[in-house]
GROMACS .gro file of C-alpha atoms in nm:
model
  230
    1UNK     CA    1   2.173  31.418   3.837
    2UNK     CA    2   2.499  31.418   3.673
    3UNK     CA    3   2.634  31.777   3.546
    4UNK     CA    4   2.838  31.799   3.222
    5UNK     CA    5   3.130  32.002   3.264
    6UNK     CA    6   3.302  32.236   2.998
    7UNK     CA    7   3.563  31.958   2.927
    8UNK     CA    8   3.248  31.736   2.864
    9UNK     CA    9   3.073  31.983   2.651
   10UNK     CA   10   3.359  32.056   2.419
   11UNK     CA   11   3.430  31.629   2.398
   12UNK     CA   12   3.071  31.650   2.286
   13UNK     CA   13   3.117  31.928   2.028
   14UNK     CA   14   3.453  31.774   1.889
   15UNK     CA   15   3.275  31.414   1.863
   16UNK     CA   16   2.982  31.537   1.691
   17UNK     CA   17   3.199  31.741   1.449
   18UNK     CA   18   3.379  31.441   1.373
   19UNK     CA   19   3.113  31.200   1.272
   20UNK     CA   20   2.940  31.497   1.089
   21UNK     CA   21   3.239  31.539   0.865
   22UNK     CA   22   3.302  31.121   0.875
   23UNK     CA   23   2.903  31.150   0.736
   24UNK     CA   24   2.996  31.392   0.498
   25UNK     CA   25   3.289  31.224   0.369
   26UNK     CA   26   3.077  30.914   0.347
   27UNK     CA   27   2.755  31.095   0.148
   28UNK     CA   28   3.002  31.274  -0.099
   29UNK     CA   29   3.229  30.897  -0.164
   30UNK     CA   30   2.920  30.709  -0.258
   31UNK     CA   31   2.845  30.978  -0.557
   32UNK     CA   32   3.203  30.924  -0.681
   33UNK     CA   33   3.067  30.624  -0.933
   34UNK     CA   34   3.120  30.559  -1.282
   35UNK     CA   35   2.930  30.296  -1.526
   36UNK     CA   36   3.090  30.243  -1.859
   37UNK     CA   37   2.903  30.012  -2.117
   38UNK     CA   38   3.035  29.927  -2.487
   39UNK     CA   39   2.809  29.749  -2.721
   40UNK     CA   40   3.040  29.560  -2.970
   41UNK     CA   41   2.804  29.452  -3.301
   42UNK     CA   42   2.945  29.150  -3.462
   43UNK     CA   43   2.749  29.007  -3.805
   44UNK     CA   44   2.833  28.671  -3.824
   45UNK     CA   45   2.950  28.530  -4.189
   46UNK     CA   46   2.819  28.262  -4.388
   47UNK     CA   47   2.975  27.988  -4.588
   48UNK     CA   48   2.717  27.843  -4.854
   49UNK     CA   49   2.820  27.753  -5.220
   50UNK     CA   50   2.574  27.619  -5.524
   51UNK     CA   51   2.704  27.347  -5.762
   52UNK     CA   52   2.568  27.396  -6.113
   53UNK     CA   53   2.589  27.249  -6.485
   54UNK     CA   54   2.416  27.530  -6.707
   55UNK     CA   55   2.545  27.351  -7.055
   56UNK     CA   56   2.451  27.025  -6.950
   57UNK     CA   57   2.113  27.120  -6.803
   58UNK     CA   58   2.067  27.228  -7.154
   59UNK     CA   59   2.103  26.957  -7.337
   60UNK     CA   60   1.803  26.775  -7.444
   61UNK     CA   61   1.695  26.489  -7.229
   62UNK     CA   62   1.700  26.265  -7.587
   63UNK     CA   63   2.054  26.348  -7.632
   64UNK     CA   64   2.140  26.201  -7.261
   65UNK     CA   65   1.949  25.878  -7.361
   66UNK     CA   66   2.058  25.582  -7.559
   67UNK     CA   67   2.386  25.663  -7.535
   68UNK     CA   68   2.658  25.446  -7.782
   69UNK     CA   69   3.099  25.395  -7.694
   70UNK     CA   70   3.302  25.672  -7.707
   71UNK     CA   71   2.989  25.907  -7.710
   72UNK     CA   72   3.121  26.291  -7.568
   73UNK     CA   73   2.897  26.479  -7.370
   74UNK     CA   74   2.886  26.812  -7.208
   75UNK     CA   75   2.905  26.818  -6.865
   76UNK     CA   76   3.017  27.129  -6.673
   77UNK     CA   77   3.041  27.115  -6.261
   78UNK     CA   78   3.103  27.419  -6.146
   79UNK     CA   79   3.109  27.618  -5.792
   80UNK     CA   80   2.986  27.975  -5.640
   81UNK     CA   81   3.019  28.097  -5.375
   82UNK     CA   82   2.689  28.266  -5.327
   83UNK     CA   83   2.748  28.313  -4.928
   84UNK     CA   84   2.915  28.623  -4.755
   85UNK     CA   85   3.270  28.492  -4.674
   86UNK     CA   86   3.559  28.334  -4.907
   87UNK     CA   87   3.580  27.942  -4.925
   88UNK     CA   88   3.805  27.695  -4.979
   89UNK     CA   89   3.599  27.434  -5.217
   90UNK     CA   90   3.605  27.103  -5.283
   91UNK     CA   91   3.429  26.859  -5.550
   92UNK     CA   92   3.408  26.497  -5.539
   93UNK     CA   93   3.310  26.266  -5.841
   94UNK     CA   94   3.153  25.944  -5.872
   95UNK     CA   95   3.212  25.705  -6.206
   96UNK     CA   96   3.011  25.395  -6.204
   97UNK     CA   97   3.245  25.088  -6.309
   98UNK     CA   98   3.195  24.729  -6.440
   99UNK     CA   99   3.413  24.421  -6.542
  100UNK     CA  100   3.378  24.456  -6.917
  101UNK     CA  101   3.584  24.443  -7.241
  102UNK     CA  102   3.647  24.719  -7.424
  103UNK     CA  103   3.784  24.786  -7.774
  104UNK     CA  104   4.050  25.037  -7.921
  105UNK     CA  105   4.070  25.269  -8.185
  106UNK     CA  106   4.163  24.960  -8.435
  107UNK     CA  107   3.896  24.766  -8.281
  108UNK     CA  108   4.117  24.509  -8.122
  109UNK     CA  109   3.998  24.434  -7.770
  110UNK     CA  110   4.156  24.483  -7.423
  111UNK     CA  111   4.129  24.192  -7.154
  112UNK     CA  112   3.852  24.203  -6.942
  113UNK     CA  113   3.911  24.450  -6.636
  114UNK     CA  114   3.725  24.657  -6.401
  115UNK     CA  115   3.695  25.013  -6.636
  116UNK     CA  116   3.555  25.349  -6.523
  117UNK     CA  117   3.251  25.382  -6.744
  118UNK     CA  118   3.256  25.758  -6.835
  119UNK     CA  119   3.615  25.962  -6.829
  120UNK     CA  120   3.730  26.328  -6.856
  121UNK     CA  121   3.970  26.601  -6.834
  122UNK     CA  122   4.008  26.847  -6.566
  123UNK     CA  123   4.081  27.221  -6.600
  124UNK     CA  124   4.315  27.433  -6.521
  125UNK     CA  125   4.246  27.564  -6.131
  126UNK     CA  126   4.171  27.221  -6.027
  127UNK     CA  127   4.366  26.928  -5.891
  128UNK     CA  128   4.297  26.574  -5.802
  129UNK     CA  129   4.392  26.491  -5.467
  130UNK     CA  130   4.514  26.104  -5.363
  131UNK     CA  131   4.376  25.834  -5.592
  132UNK     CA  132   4.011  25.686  -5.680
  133UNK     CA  133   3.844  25.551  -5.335
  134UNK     CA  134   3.580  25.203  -5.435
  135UNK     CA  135   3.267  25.256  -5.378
  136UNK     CA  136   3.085  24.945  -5.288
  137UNK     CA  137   2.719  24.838  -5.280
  138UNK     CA  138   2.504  24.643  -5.017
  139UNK     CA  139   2.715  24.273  -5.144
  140UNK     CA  140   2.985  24.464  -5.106
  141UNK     CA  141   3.073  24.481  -5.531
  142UNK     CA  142   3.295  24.779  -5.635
  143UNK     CA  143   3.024  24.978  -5.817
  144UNK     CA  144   3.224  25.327  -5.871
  145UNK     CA  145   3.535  25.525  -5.809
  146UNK     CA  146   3.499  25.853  -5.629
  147UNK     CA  147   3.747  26.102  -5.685
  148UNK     CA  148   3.846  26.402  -5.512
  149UNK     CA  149   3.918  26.788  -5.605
  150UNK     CA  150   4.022  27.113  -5.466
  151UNK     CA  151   3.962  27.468  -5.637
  152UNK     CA  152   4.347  27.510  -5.625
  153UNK     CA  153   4.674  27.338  -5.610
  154UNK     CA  154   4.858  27.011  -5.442
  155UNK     CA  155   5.010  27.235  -5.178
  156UNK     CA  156   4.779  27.549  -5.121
  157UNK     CA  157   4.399  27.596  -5.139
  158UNK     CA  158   4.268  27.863  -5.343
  159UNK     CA  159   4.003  28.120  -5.186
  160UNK     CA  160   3.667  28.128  -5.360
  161UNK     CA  161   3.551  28.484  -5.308
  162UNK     CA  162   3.198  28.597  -5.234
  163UNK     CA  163   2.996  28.611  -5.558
  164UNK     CA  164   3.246  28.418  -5.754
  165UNK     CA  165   3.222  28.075  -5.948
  166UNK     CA  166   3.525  27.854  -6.009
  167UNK     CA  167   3.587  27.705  -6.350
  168UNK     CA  168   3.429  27.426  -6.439
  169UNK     CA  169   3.645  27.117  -6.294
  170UNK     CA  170   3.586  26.964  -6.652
  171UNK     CA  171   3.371  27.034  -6.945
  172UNK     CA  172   3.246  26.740  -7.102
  173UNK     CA  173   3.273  26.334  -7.019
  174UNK     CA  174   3.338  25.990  -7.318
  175UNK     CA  175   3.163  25.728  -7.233
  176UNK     CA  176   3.417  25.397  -7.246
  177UNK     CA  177   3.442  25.218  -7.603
  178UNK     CA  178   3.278  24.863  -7.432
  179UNK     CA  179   3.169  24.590  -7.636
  180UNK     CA  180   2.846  24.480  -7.642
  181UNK     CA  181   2.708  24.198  -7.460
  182UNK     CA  182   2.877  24.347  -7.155
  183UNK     CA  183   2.723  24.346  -6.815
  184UNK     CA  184   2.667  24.585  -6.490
  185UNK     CA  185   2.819  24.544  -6.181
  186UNK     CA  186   2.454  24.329  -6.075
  187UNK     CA  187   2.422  24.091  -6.408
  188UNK     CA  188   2.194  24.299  -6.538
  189UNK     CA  189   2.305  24.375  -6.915
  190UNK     CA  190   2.476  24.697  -6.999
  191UNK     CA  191   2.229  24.768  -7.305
  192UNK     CA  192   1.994  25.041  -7.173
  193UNK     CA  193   2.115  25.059  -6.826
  194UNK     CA  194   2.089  25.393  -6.600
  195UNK     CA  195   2.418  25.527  -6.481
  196UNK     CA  196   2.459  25.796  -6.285
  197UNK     CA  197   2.763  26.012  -6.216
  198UNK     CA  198   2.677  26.137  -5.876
  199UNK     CA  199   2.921  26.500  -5.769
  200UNK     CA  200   2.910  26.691  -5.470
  201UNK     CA  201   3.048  27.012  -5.375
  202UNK     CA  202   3.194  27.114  -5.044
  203UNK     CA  203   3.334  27.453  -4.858
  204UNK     CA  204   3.502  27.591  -4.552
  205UNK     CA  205   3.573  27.921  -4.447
  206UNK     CA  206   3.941  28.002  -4.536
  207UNK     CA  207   4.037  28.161  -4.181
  208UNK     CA  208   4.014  28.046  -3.811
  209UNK     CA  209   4.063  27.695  -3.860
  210UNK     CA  210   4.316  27.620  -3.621
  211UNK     CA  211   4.554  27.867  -3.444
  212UNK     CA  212   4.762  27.902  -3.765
  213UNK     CA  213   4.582  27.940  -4.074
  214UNK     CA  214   4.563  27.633  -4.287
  215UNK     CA  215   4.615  27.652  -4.684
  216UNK     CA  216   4.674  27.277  -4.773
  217UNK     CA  217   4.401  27.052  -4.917
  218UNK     CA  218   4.477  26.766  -4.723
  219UNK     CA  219   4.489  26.950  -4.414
  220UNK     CA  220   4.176  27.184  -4.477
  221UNK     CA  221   4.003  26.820  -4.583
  222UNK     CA  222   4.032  26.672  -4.269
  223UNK     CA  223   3.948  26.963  -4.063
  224UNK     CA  224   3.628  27.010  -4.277
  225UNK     CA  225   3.525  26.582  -4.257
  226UNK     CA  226   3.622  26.575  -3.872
  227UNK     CA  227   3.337  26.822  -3.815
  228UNK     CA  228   3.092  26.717  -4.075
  229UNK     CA  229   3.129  26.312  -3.907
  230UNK     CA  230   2.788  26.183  -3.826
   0.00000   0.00000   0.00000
């Protein structure tokens, strides 16, 4: 059998000392941790508006009937913002239109021409933007005009703050002096016809559109149809 010297012994020692203190070293490293966690809550806004028309929602259905020329009624669009964050709003307005003759004041009459049936002035805090678009039907007959509006001015959008409602973008509407004997856009005779004037209200959060913050209408318009296109 092999003896182990003293040399040996104390190799031994000095090699066992080292990977006890190597084991050591080792043990007391892997309790040297740290976990750090941060929860961040976020509440996520809303954009949501209501279009209304209290004063014409009041008026008796009889007095919206049988209408004659140059009758005024009240008609009151107007916006609020009944969501959580500011909005830039927008309203757009269709006025059925026909190929008729219409009289003036004196009662002479105007050549026949495509007329808006029903007009009105808007408010202050609103402005048209660009001019009437047609609206056509199925054989393709200009039925209406459809106008746009923005809560605000030609150059900057104005913020529509939570709980807030714009004025209303006009408060009443004439219908046109026309003669009778005039027709509707189909050949069907003007007397006790339907017409509708159809609005809609839009709105976009004010912030975060693009990497720069965008105030103009037409701008904020076309951000607002690019992501509403079906």
């Amino acid at each position: 059998m092999r003896k182990i010297t003293m040399k040996n012994k104390k190799q031994a020692v000095i090699l066992c000392l080292a990977l006890a203190a190597i084991f050591l070293i080792g043990s007391a490293a892997a309790y040297f941790t740290d976990t750090e966690q941060v929860k961040n809550h976020l509440t996520i806004g809303k954009v949501d508006i209501t279009l209304t028309e209290p004063k014409w929602d009041a008026v008796p259905d009889k007095e919206k009937q049988d209408i004659t020329p140059n009758k005024k009624l009240i008609k009151d669009p107007k916006v609020t913002n009944v969501g959580i964050n500011d909005a830039f709003v927008f309203v757009t307005v269709q006025v059925p239109v026909a190929n008729v003759i219409t009289a003036n004041q004196d009662g002479s009459r105007n050549p026949k021409a495509l007329t808006e049936l029903y007009s009105w002035t808007v408010n202050s805090g609103w402005t048209k933007m660009g001019i009437a678009a047609d609206v056509k039907n199925e054989s393709n007959l200009v039925v209406a005009h459809e106008y746009k509006y923005v809560y605000g001015t030609e150059s900057v959008c104005t913020a529509l703050a939570k709980g807030v409602t714009t004025p209303e973008l006009f408060s009443s509407v004439t219908f046109a002096n026309v003669i009778e004997g005039e027709k509707m856009p189909d050949g069907t005779s003007m007397e006790e016809a339907e017409t509708d004037i159809d609005l809609k209200a839009f709105a976009i959060q004010t912030t975060d559109l693009t990497e720069k913050d965008v105030t103009d209408p037409a701008n904020v318009w076309k951000i607002f149809e690019t992501q509403n296109k079906t």
